[in-house]
XYZ file of C-alpha atoms in Angstrom:
719
model
C 89.214 49.981 48.689
C 91.229 48.075 46.312
C 90.205 44.402 45.639
C 93.018 42.014 43.955
C 91.951 40.422 40.535
C 90.215 37.893 40.509
C 90.201 35.350 37.266
C 86.073 34.207 38.567
C 84.986 37.215 40.429
C 85.230 40.628 39.135
C 84.129 43.673 41.050
C 80.559 43.687 39.897
C 80.427 40.104 41.623
C 82.342 40.901 44.817
C 80.148 44.183 45.269
C 76.785 41.529 44.976
C 78.098 39.476 47.510
C 78.736 42.415 50.004
C 75.369 44.239 49.123
C 73.344 40.556 49.870
C 75.103 40.788 53.581
C 72.316 41.629 56.058
C 75.122 43.704 58.174
C 75.282 47.240 57.449
C 78.685 47.706 55.761
C 80.046 51.302 55.058
C 83.628 52.771 54.099
C 84.555 56.032 55.793
C 87.153 58.316 55.197
C 89.994 59.009 57.806
C 87.603 61.721 58.857
C 84.782 58.824 59.794
C 82.604 60.577 57.081
C 80.077 58.155 55.317
C 81.339 57.341 51.511
C 79.288 54.303 50.704
C 76.935 51.727 52.611
C 75.900 48.468 50.954
C 72.251 47.534 50.054
C 71.919 45.281 53.255
C 72.676 48.464 55.235
C 70.800 50.729 53.769
C 67.800 48.426 54.656
C 69.218 47.624 57.745
C 69.130 50.710 59.266
C 66.121 52.279 57.068
C 67.425 54.426 54.874
C 65.541 54.815 51.915
C 68.202 57.748 50.042
C 71.597 57.014 50.158
C 72.225 60.781 49.622
C 70.860 61.624 53.210
C 73.726 60.633 55.106
C 76.318 60.539 52.620
C 79.437 62.236 53.368
C 77.936 61.873 57.017
C 79.962 62.147 60.125
C 79.476 59.053 61.235
C 80.049 58.920 64.902
C 76.856 61.462 64.661
C 74.758 58.036 64.514
C 75.548 57.515 68.035
C 75.055 58.909 71.348
C 76.401 59.140 74.546
C 79.296 56.299 75.607
C 78.180 54.599 72.752
C 79.784 57.535 70.678
C 82.944 57.335 73.020
C 82.994 54.046 71.771
C 83.279 54.457 68.341
C 85.902 57.229 68.488
C 87.939 55.147 70.342
C 87.260 52.203 67.447
C 88.164 54.861 64.769
C 91.335 56.305 66.610
C 92.556 52.540 66.534
C 92.035 52.132 62.892
C 93.453 55.261 61.778
C 96.675 53.848 63.857
C 96.517 50.651 61.846
C 94.413 48.174 64.335
C 91.216 46.749 64.394
C 88.625 46.622 67.372
C 85.445 45.766 68.109
C 82.633 46.512 70.542
C 78.867 46.944 71.379
C 76.473 49.792 71.312
C 73.277 50.979 70.751
C 72.399 53.448 67.961
C 68.797 54.258 66.463
C 68.127 54.058 62.689
C 67.607 57.026 60.423
C 63.570 55.694 61.213
C 64.312 56.250 64.696
C 63.920 52.444 65.756
C 66.703 51.623 68.305
C 68.734 49.211 67.867
C 71.617 46.846 69.796
C 74.726 46.727 67.252
C 77.997 44.514 67.286
C 80.161 46.852 65.604
C 84.164 46.050 63.974
C 86.136 48.763 62.972
C 89.148 47.694 60.808
C 91.577 49.833 58.290
C 92.025 49.965 54.834
C 95.119 50.015 53.719
C 97.246 51.258 50.340
C 99.489 49.296 48.251
C 102.247 51.235 50.355
C 100.490 49.702 53.542
C 99.569 53.409 54.739
C 95.783 53.630 55.984
C 93.467 55.651 53.473
C 90.003 54.566 54.391
C 88.221 52.750 57.109
C 85.678 49.918 56.854
C 83.034 49.658 59.194
C 80.698 46.343 59.830
C 77.929 46.729 62.038
C 75.454 43.623 62.709
C 71.669 43.616 64.120
C 72.438 42.026 67.825
C 69.108 43.077 68.788
C 67.316 39.858 68.834
C 70.278 37.839 70.523
C 70.007 40.770 73.150
C 66.106 40.593 73.619
C 66.645 36.780 74.612
C 69.640 37.360 77.056
C 67.239 39.612 78.515
C 64.533 37.086 78.789
C 66.550 34.426 79.849
C 68.306 36.520 82.743
C 64.511 37.430 83.453
C 63.580 33.634 83.375
C 66.958 33.133 85.777
C 65.213 35.518 88.478
C 61.761 34.584 88.120
C 63.439 30.669 88.809
C 65.238 31.933 92.197
C 61.971 34.038 93.164
C 60.242 31.033 92.674
C 62.589 28.685 94.400
C 62.657 31.470 97.334
C 58.854 30.785 97.790
C 59.174 27.323 97.726
C 61.462 26.997 100.298
C 59.486 29.235 102.227
C 56.298 27.303 101.895
C 58.145 24.238 102.476
C 59.445 25.657 105.717
C 56.281 26.853 106.908
C 54.848 23.638 106.264
C 57.296 21.144 107.775
C 57.407 23.540 111.005
C 53.509 23.408 111.203
C 53.659 19.714 110.437
C 56.428 19.572 112.596
C 54.119 21.221 115.751
C 51.225 18.904 114.991
C 53.205 15.452 114.890
C 54.506 16.954 118.206
C 51.283 17.592 119.845
C 49.690 14.476 118.925
C 52.677 12.282 119.959
C 52.658 14.314 123.107
C 48.954 13.888 124.149
C 48.193 10.796 121.961
C 46.080 8.867 125.219
C 45.657 11.864 127.579
C 41.917 12.645 127.603
C 42.574 15.172 130.661
C 41.929 19.113 129.247
C 44.289 20.623 131.250
C 47.153 18.189 130.560
C 46.140 18.507 126.514
C 46.337 22.426 127.399
C 49.398 22.396 129.001
C 50.863 20.236 126.658
C 49.983 22.436 123.593
C 51.114 25.511 125.165
C 54.330 23.653 126.002
C 54.826 23.705 122.157
C 53.510 26.848 121.159
C 55.842 28.708 123.421
C 58.966 27.058 121.971
C 57.559 27.015 118.118
C 56.377 30.852 118.264
C 59.332 32.217 120.658
C 57.287 32.643 123.592
C 53.688 32.906 122.703
C 51.252 32.226 126.049
C 48.136 30.286 125.420
C 44.752 29.401 127.182
C 42.315 27.235 127.148
C 38.438 28.191 128.034
C 35.577 26.134 128.529
C 31.965 27.910 126.940
C 29.550 28.540 129.591
C 26.560 30.140 128.167
C 27.794 33.690 127.279
C 31.230 33.591 128.819
C 34.622 31.553 128.217
C 35.380 30.622 131.581
C 39.551 29.314 131.753
C 40.315 25.938 132.568
C 44.627 25.659 132.144
C 47.029 28.440 130.896
C 50.312 28.351 129.389
C 53.381 27.816 132.166
C 54.407 31.109 130.751
C 51.623 33.020 130.977
C 52.195 36.208 133.878
C 50.040 36.181 137.257
C 48.804 38.758 136.369
C 46.987 37.992 132.999
C 45.703 34.705 135.050
C 44.095 37.222 137.718
C 42.653 39.496 135.109
C 41.677 36.137 133.284
C 40.077 34.135 135.811
C 36.494 35.511 135.630
C 36.402 34.730 131.591
C 35.820 36.208 128.769
C 32.328 37.359 126.728
C 32.023 35.310 123.705
C 30.298 38.261 121.682
C 33.717 39.987 122.066
C 35.098 41.140 118.422
C 37.906 38.174 118.398
C 35.641 35.476 119.574
C 32.917 36.128 118.004
C 34.605 36.699 114.693
C 36.131 32.450 115.275
C 32.589 31.431 116.192
C 31.248 32.957 113.041
C 33.735 31.335 110.574
C 34.391 28.305 112.738
C 38.025 28.581 112.244
C 41.363 30.497 114.071
C 40.615 34.066 114.054
C 43.719 36.590 114.485
C 43.997 40.321 115.623
C 47.044 42.101 115.563
C 48.607 46.020 116.347
C 45.676 48.175 117.983
C 43.233 45.928 117.367
C 44.865 43.010 119.750
C 46.137 44.861 122.308
C 42.991 46.965 122.509
C 41.388 43.003 123.518
C 43.898 42.223 125.309
C 44.691 42.314 129.146
C 47.726 44.971 128.276
C 49.761 42.234 127.684
C 49.775 40.904 124.118
C 49.305 42.734 120.985
C 49.139 39.733 118.973
C 46.512 37.469 119.784
C 44.551 34.530 118.123
C 41.715 32.193 119.503
C 40.641 28.878 117.817
C 37.452 27.797 118.650
C 35.982 23.897 118.945
C 32.605 22.291 118.458
C 30.223 19.874 119.239
C 27.797 19.409 116.187
C 27.156 23.544 116.064
C 27.120 23.946 119.957
C 30.775 25.811 120.827
C 32.467 23.848 124.270
C 36.100 25.478 123.824
C 38.497 28.172 122.880
C 42.069 28.108 122.588
C 43.413 31.543 122.698
C 47.270 32.372 121.915
C 48.847 35.796 122.701
C 52.130 36.881 121.923
C 54.024 40.534 122.910
C 55.243 41.630 119.786
C 52.968 43.523 116.870
C 52.245 40.687 115.051
C 52.485 37.209 114.042
C 54.587 36.138 110.903
C 52.726 33.773 108.417
C 54.635 30.873 109.794
C 53.388 31.123 113.229
C 49.946 31.512 111.845
C 50.676 27.851 110.326
C 51.651 26.693 113.591
C 48.797 28.363 115.380
C 46.483 26.503 113.494
C 47.551 22.715 113.049
C 48.337 23.173 117.400
C 44.750 23.927 117.005
C 43.923 21.501 114.692
C 45.569 18.492 116.451
C 44.132 20.451 119.819
C 40.771 20.142 118.556
C 40.954 16.313 117.930
C 42.261 15.534 121.174
C 39.280 17.787 122.760
C 36.999 15.709 120.383
C 38.302 12.527 121.743
C 38.793 13.564 125.081
C 34.321 14.358 124.993
C 34.087 11.453 123.433
C 35.587 9.518 125.992
C 34.130 11.285 129.224
C 30.860 10.033 127.336
C 31.840 6.935 127.312
C 33.169 6.886 130.964
C 29.720 7.631 132.459
C 28.393 4.525 131.214
C 30.365 1.973 133.084
C 29.331 -1.122 131.454
C 30.610 0.650 127.753
C 33.881 1.697 129.465
C 35.409 -2.010 129.715
C 34.164 -2.526 125.583
C 36.186 0.317 124.836
C 39.365 -0.356 126.308
C 39.307 -3.899 125.220
C 38.857 -2.938 121.286
C 41.676 0.114 121.379
C 43.776 -2.800 123.154
C 42.723 -5.004 120.669
C 43.426 -3.185 117.319
C 46.854 -1.731 118.376
C 48.492 -0.143 115.461
C 46.237 -1.635 112.717
C 44.945 0.989 110.114
C 43.094 -2.060 107.641
C 39.174 -1.141 108.189
C 37.961 -4.333 107.778
C 41.161 -5.941 109.907
C 39.228 -3.032 112.185
C 35.665 -3.843 112.018
C 36.847 -7.334 112.363
C 38.511 -6.881 115.875
C 34.945 -4.729 116.655
C 33.103 -7.511 116.402
C 35.255 -10.007 118.208
C 34.631 -6.952 121.289
C 30.954 -7.067 121.239
C 30.990 -10.790 121.195
C 32.751 -11.224 123.989
C 31.004 -8.220 125.778
C 27.415 -9.261 125.038
C 25.446 -12.379 124.371
C 23.938 -14.071 121.554
C 25.008 -11.598 119.108
C 26.138 -11.379 115.502
C 27.718 -8.569 113.458
C 27.739 -7.498 109.654
C 29.955 -4.970 107.532
C 28.086 -3.421 105.187
C 29.868 -1.379 102.156
C 28.593 1.131 99.873
C 29.457 -0.115 96.083
C 27.858 1.775 93.053
C 24.636 2.082 95.454
C 24.240 -0.847 96.197
C 25.166 -1.813 100.177
C 26.975 -4.689 100.098
C 28.021 -6.639 102.979
C 31.857 -7.205 103.728
C 32.238 -8.603 106.657
C 30.015 -10.914 109.032
C 29.947 -13.484 111.892
C 29.815 -16.874 111.203
C 26.796 -17.325 113.905
C 24.441 -15.955 110.618
C 22.869 -18.357 108.847
C 23.576 -19.256 105.362
C 20.923 -18.005 103.693
C 20.795 -14.725 105.520
C 24.677 -14.253 104.111
C 23.699 -15.523 100.721
C 21.194 -11.960 101.050
C 23.345 -9.938 102.546
C 26.258 -10.723 99.894
C 23.822 -9.573 96.622
C 23.201 -6.591 98.766
C 20.518 -4.294 99.975
C 19.877 -1.234 98.050
C 21.132 2.361 99.473
C 17.463 3.795 99.042
C 15.994 0.832 101.569
C 14.146 3.001 104.042
C 16.302 2.192 107.082
C 19.383 2.316 105.571
C 18.855 5.249 103.704
C 18.343 7.270 107.214
C 21.223 5.985 108.860
C 23.122 7.179 105.539
C 21.813 10.251 105.289
C 21.493 10.718 108.961
C 24.826 9.678 110.136
C 23.328 8.597 113.151
C 22.377 4.956 114.745
C 19.138 3.702 115.057
C 17.912 0.239 116.852
C 14.937 -1.655 115.065
C 12.857 -4.898 115.552
C 12.584 -7.667 113.710
C 9.718 -6.783 111.978
C 11.629 -3.512 110.588
C 14.665 -5.958 109.556
C 12.529 -7.825 107.249
C 10.912 -5.077 105.823
C 13.624 -2.909 105.335
C 17.096 -4.660 105.380
C 17.041 -7.989 104.475
C 13.657 -10.104 104.459
C 15.367 -13.880 105.639
C 16.545 -11.906 108.828
C 13.313 -12.264 110.567
C 14.510 -14.257 113.108
C 16.724 -11.648 114.538
C 14.414 -9.886 117.316
C 16.412 -6.653 117.342
C 19.198 -4.882 115.018
C 21.708 -2.029 115.709
C 22.782 0.195 112.484
C 25.540 2.357 112.866
C 27.028 4.188 110.034
C 31.032 4.981 109.785
C 30.820 7.323 107.144
C 33.734 9.552 108.237
C 36.488 7.513 106.784
C 37.252 7.525 102.412
C 34.674 4.270 102.767
C 31.044 4.133 103.529
C 30.277 1.847 105.907
C 27.354 0.556 108.312
C 28.335 -1.729 111.296
C 25.087 -3.975 112.057
C 25.059 -5.996 115.024
C 21.659 -8.685 116.099
C 19.933 -10.623 118.430
C 18.407 -14.097 118.037
C 14.709 -14.261 119.204
C 12.439 -11.128 120.399
C 13.641 -8.761 122.621
C 14.262 -5.562 123.124
C 17.912 -3.572 123.328
C 18.821 -3.065 127.274
C 20.729 0.728 127.925
C 23.329 -1.456 128.722
C 23.543 -2.623 125.334
C 23.261 0.200 123.255
C 25.670 1.642 125.495
C 28.651 -0.853 124.705
C 27.420 -0.532 120.699
C 27.573 3.539 120.919
C 30.664 2.803 122.478
C 32.820 0.301 120.589
C 31.474 1.775 116.974
C 32.546 5.264 118.196
C 36.230 3.965 119.054
C 36.386 1.777 115.774
C 35.157 5.501 114.376
C 37.829 6.903 115.738
C 40.429 4.205 115.070
C 39.050 4.711 111.029
C 39.903 8.494 111.402
C 42.979 7.397 112.575
C 43.934 5.756 109.833
C 42.355 8.527 107.458
C 44.711 10.504 109.257
C 47.741 8.869 109.519
C 47.179 8.390 105.795
C 46.801 12.166 105.303
C 50.081 12.469 107.509
C 51.378 10.321 104.993
C 50.644 11.787 101.614
C 51.307 15.348 103.082
C 54.890 13.505 103.575
C 55.549 12.336 100.469
C 54.211 16.095 98.892
C 56.448 17.218 101.374
C 59.460 14.926 99.972
C 58.283 15.146 96.865
C 58.331 19.021 96.444
C 61.658 19.407 98.312
C 62.846 16.949 95.468
C 61.247 19.216 92.640
C 62.613 22.420 94.547
C 66.490 20.741 94.626
C 66.232 19.836 90.581
C 64.762 23.873 90.189
C 67.730 25.086 91.649
C 70.178 22.309 90.016
C 68.486 23.275 86.755
C 68.973 26.657 87.639
C 72.552 26.174 87.630
C 72.255 23.970 84.765
C 70.264 27.020 82.586
C 73.333 29.705 84.159
C 76.386 27.291 83.056
C 74.281 27.224 79.662
C 73.975 30.729 79.482
C 77.862 31.402 80.393
C 79.252 28.470 78.652
C 77.406 25.963 76.692
C 75.661 28.772 74.428
C 78.841 31.403 74.403
C 80.321 28.220 72.669
C 78.159 28.283 69.131
C 78.221 32.362 69.423
C 81.777 32.611 69.719
C 82.002 30.136 66.694
C 79.711 32.504 65.043
C 81.900 35.369 65.412
C 85.011 34.126 64.584
C 83.921 32.221 61.526
C 82.679 35.105 60.244
C 85.493 37.633 61.298
C 87.253 34.791 59.150
C 84.584 35.189 56.311
C 84.788 38.749 56.361
C 88.882 39.081 56.061
C 89.000 36.345 52.859
C 86.047 38.121 51.547
C 88.490 41.048 51.545
C 91.126 39.238 50.152
C 88.419 37.922 47.347
C 89.502 34.066 48.701
C 85.637 33.034 47.990
C 86.460 29.637 48.928
C 86.911 30.238 52.417
C 84.434 32.516 52.409
C 81.588 29.938 51.494
C 83.980 27.509 54.541
C 83.343 30.292 57.052
C 79.917 30.720 56.590
C 79.339 27.525 56.589
C 80.362 27.082 59.903
C 78.808 30.222 60.899
C 75.208 28.202 59.883
C 76.162 25.300 61.621
C 77.297 27.341 65.492
C 73.943 29.245 64.846
C 71.935 25.440 64.295
C 73.569 24.119 67.223
C 72.863 26.977 69.412
C 69.163 26.953 68.208
C 69.463 23.268 69.436
C 70.496 24.288 72.722
C 67.636 26.707 73.295
C 65.259 24.464 72.074
C 66.424 22.014 74.595
C 66.224 24.289 77.549
C 62.811 25.252 76.577
C 61.819 21.913 76.437
C 63.175 20.935 80.184
C 61.496 24.458 81.398
C 58.681 23.365 79.976
C 58.160 20.196 81.588
C 59.400 21.781 85.021
C 55.857 23.975 85.031
C 53.467 21.182 82.936
C 50.838 20.063 86.039
C 50.769 16.461 87.066
C 47.323 14.652 86.076
C 48.389 11.166 87.847
C 45.817 8.112 87.144
C 46.141 4.561 86.244
C 48.228 4.183 83.228
C 48.415 1.220 80.883
C 52.407 0.410 80.013
C 52.109 -1.855 76.954
C 50.661 0.840 74.541
C 53.445 3.488 76.063
C 55.844 1.091 75.090
C 54.955 0.224 72.129
C 54.083 3.981 70.903
C 57.845 4.701 72.124
C 58.946 1.936 69.574
C 57.363 3.254 66.994
C 58.430 6.163 67.535
C 62.239 5.219 67.526
C 61.407 2.742 64.052
C 60.117 6.242 62.422
C 63.351 8.112 63.596
C 65.777 4.952 62.770
C 63.917 3.882 59.390
C 67.281 2.047 58.319
C 68.335 0.284 61.265
C 67.061 -3.041 62.610
C 66.025 -2.575 66.072
C 64.976 -5.746 67.889
C 62.832 -5.173 71.156
C 61.597 -6.836 73.900
C 58.888 -6.027 76.200
C 57.525 -6.575 79.511
C 54.434 -8.594 80.373
C 51.123 -6.174 80.771
C 51.554 -3.884 84.083
C 49.417 -0.865 85.137
C 51.376 1.849 86.727
C 50.071 5.171 88.360
C 51.507 8.651 86.630
C 51.004 11.128 84.028
C 50.247 8.927 80.618
C 51.717 12.192 78.425
C 54.574 12.537 80.723
C 55.610 8.842 81.248
C 55.168 9.057 77.298
C 58.292 11.060 77.214
C 60.189 9.012 79.701
C 59.995 5.731 77.464
C 60.152 7.634 74.043
C 63.627 9.224 75.237
C 65.119 5.816 76.964
C 64.144 3.587 74.203
C 65.147 6.293 71.735
C 69.063 6.730 73.658
C 68.980 3.188 73.780
C 68.735 2.820 69.842
C 71.000 5.938 69.552
C 73.732 4.185 71.500
C 73.958 1.263 69.717
C 73.228 2.132 66.161
C 76.812 1.476 65.473
C 75.745 -2.722 65.929
C 74.138 -4.328 63.551
C 70.873 -5.061 65.376
C 70.255 -2.976 67.889
C 68.923 -4.828 71.332
C 66.530 -3.140 73.141
C 65.267 -5.048 76.670
C 62.214 -3.184 78.555
C 61.510 -5.371 81.759
C 58.954 -3.839 84.633
C 59.576 -5.076 88.386
C 56.902 -4.984 90.767
C 57.396 -4.072 94.240
C 55.772 -3.066 97.322
C 56.114 0.631 97.250
C 57.095 0.821 93.754
C 57.629 -0.155 90.076
C 60.913 -0.034 88.473
C 61.294 0.283 84.978
C 64.549 -0.736 83.415
C 65.417 -0.237 79.596
C 68.963 -1.962 78.864
C 70.564 -1.937 75.070
C 73.851 -3.739 73.343
C 75.410 -0.087 73.373
C 78.856 1.939 73.286
C 77.975 1.742 77.352
C 79.682 4.246 79.611
C 82.298 4.266 81.539
C 80.060 3.458 85.836
C 81.856 6.556 87.228
C 79.903 9.044 85.671
C 76.452 7.366 85.878
C 75.465 10.211 87.945
C 76.149 12.981 85.300
C 74.585 11.451 82.143
C 70.919 13.110 83.498
C 71.941 16.714 84.169
C 71.193 18.987 81.089
C 73.837 19.277 77.760
C 75.952 16.137 79.840
C 77.380 14.420 77.336
C 80.276 11.464 77.660
C 80.707 11.209 73.456
C 81.447 13.443 70.775
C 78.869 15.303 68.675
C 80.483 13.390 65.941
C 79.815 10.059 67.189
C 76.115 10.176 68.520
C 74.503 13.390 67.411
C 72.387 15.407 70.128
C 72.096 18.360 72.745
C 71.966 16.163 76.237
C 68.984 17.085 77.044
C 66.832 13.581 76.622
C 67.890 11.960 80.099
C 67.617 15.230 82.075
C 64.058 15.275 80.346
C 63.678 11.930 81.782
C 64.925 12.856 85.331
C 62.957 15.966 85.596
C 59.867 13.590 85.237
C 60.616 10.970 87.425
C 60.930 13.620 90.390
C 57.579 15.095 89.674
C 56.659 11.578 90.206
C 58.350 11.197 93.351
C 60.222 8.503 91.556
C 64.487 8.437 91.452
C 66.660 7.937 87.732
C 69.654 5.750 87.826
C 72.681 4.024 85.153
C 74.521 1.295 84.849
C 76.845 0.540 82.373
C 80.378 -1.380 81.166
C 82.309 0.648 78.621
C 81.643 -1.774 75.169
C 79.061 -3.701 76.781
C 75.838 -1.536 76.863
C 74.051 0.197 79.426
C 70.696 -0.062 81.254
C 69.004 2.837 82.856
C 66.273 2.848 85.125
C 63.125 4.610 86.635
C 60.687 4.074 89.686
C 57.433 4.674 90.032
C 56.095 5.083 93.306
C 52.870 3.407 94.475
C 49.487 6.022 94.580
C 48.622 5.624 98.780
C 46.050 3.362 99.871
C 43.039 4.648 101.801
């Protein structure tokens, strides 16, 4: 290889530069025998002594299809053309590596090709990274599909539950409940048949069958089923729905079903009913099981209500009070408001009674509500509270069973000044989130009549049901909100997957093309001895490498945010904003930043993730206003009934509002890298975190007049 003379770099200097390259640079004769190899090439090929490969045919270093690539590249170079390819070859130590190879002709002064130059670059790390990226993308796709299936199953189960509870909202007729459950299952589980059985000793006797149950099945089951049969025994032992499939299911059916299920219902520890479901297909799907269990839960609540209503109907005196209370409460969901309504119903139904409601607060039963007929001195003691270990209260709370006390017991165990009360009833309301005791008292020495006890039990039972309904409504709302958040996360995950795929095919390839292109230019300049161009081109290669590293780091950071488990709690926003401002001042130490902070407020969320949100938003505001003499950053928090709205306003360059939605995508930027450095991950991270909290993001601006970026954080559900 003949190099032109250079007054500054002699042949020794050029050889030193070539030897320092980590690439394997080989000079070949026209028969592709290795004539020379640089020091870096010896190292990367794991060759201790050049003599072991000197004059060796270079194609023998390769195997299979890769050797064919080598031969084609050599033929092209002998014809005067350069070519490149990627392939796998082992080092002389046997290590398999991926190589990016370029073969070029070396010409004599007359232009004839005299030798060949082969440059091999070790790209194993890049290939491994690409493989890992493909595997990560596949994992994301699999995770997204799994989430979609789970969401679909839960949606179907919730839909069946809501349909059933809506359809039988006020029904207490067992046959009607069974038919309603059968209709929903027949529709949701594609033709499933069902029946409701009442447990009578060792036998479960049929009460009602679904409308699609064949007459032969009705006849075969008219005498009932033994509760000791395997599937029923399993359901009773586990106190939950049991399933049987295939031959096991067919053996327990009457010949019409292979897939069976039994859901048991209990009154205390005693089973009183069974809901059986069957299908002709051999197996239940996961969605079938979820729907059957969901309808079973709804039917269980409905049967419990029906049983309680039946018992109340046996007491004529208590029925009116129960109806009055349920009509008066309507759709009320506040626990104390429901208790107040119960007090009014009782005072209407019973003569000269007073009511008080206690809530357990840090080991003390404290009065939260009382009738205006209770003397002031008694109210004062009630408001001070009664320790939870007071015998009468402890007994009721522990057993969950109401008691009726005479005046002496009230004075000794509850409130000393209550001696004027002849009788007091203490009824526990412990099924809600907040434990409560509902107390009813009468002045004067007397005893509770059976009628009065029945009315009190009826009203408090109705109150307890209302509190359960309130809690159930809250749980359904929580499930709906959780489903909404999961759906948003699924959408975000799909969007992130698309962004990752786009980044791999575009954003990451751009700096990679720069690396490859300017490396070729550097090689060409090196061949010509133009070291200034070599340095400039290698500098561009280095800058492109740094850019690619920044893009990969950004993708990894966004991925970590998506996988992090939420740990929400009440968070003071002021210290988080102060920390974010401090961090940004350190990021821009020479720039003047004027901030306006909101009044102290607490929000609900993960403090670490919210810190990332505020730091990214404030840093973004300062970056795009850094061209102003003073960056003005105004942080505001607005409180609404359902959420907090946090905004960060700046006096920066702003943006075209048409592209507001684009700003929150990964690697999405509206300004050049020269004007405002960055990779476009900060706002994408903000969006991902806010979606995990169930909130939303927004932005508004006019070019040249600053910008406002905002997020919303939902309030937690209040029980």
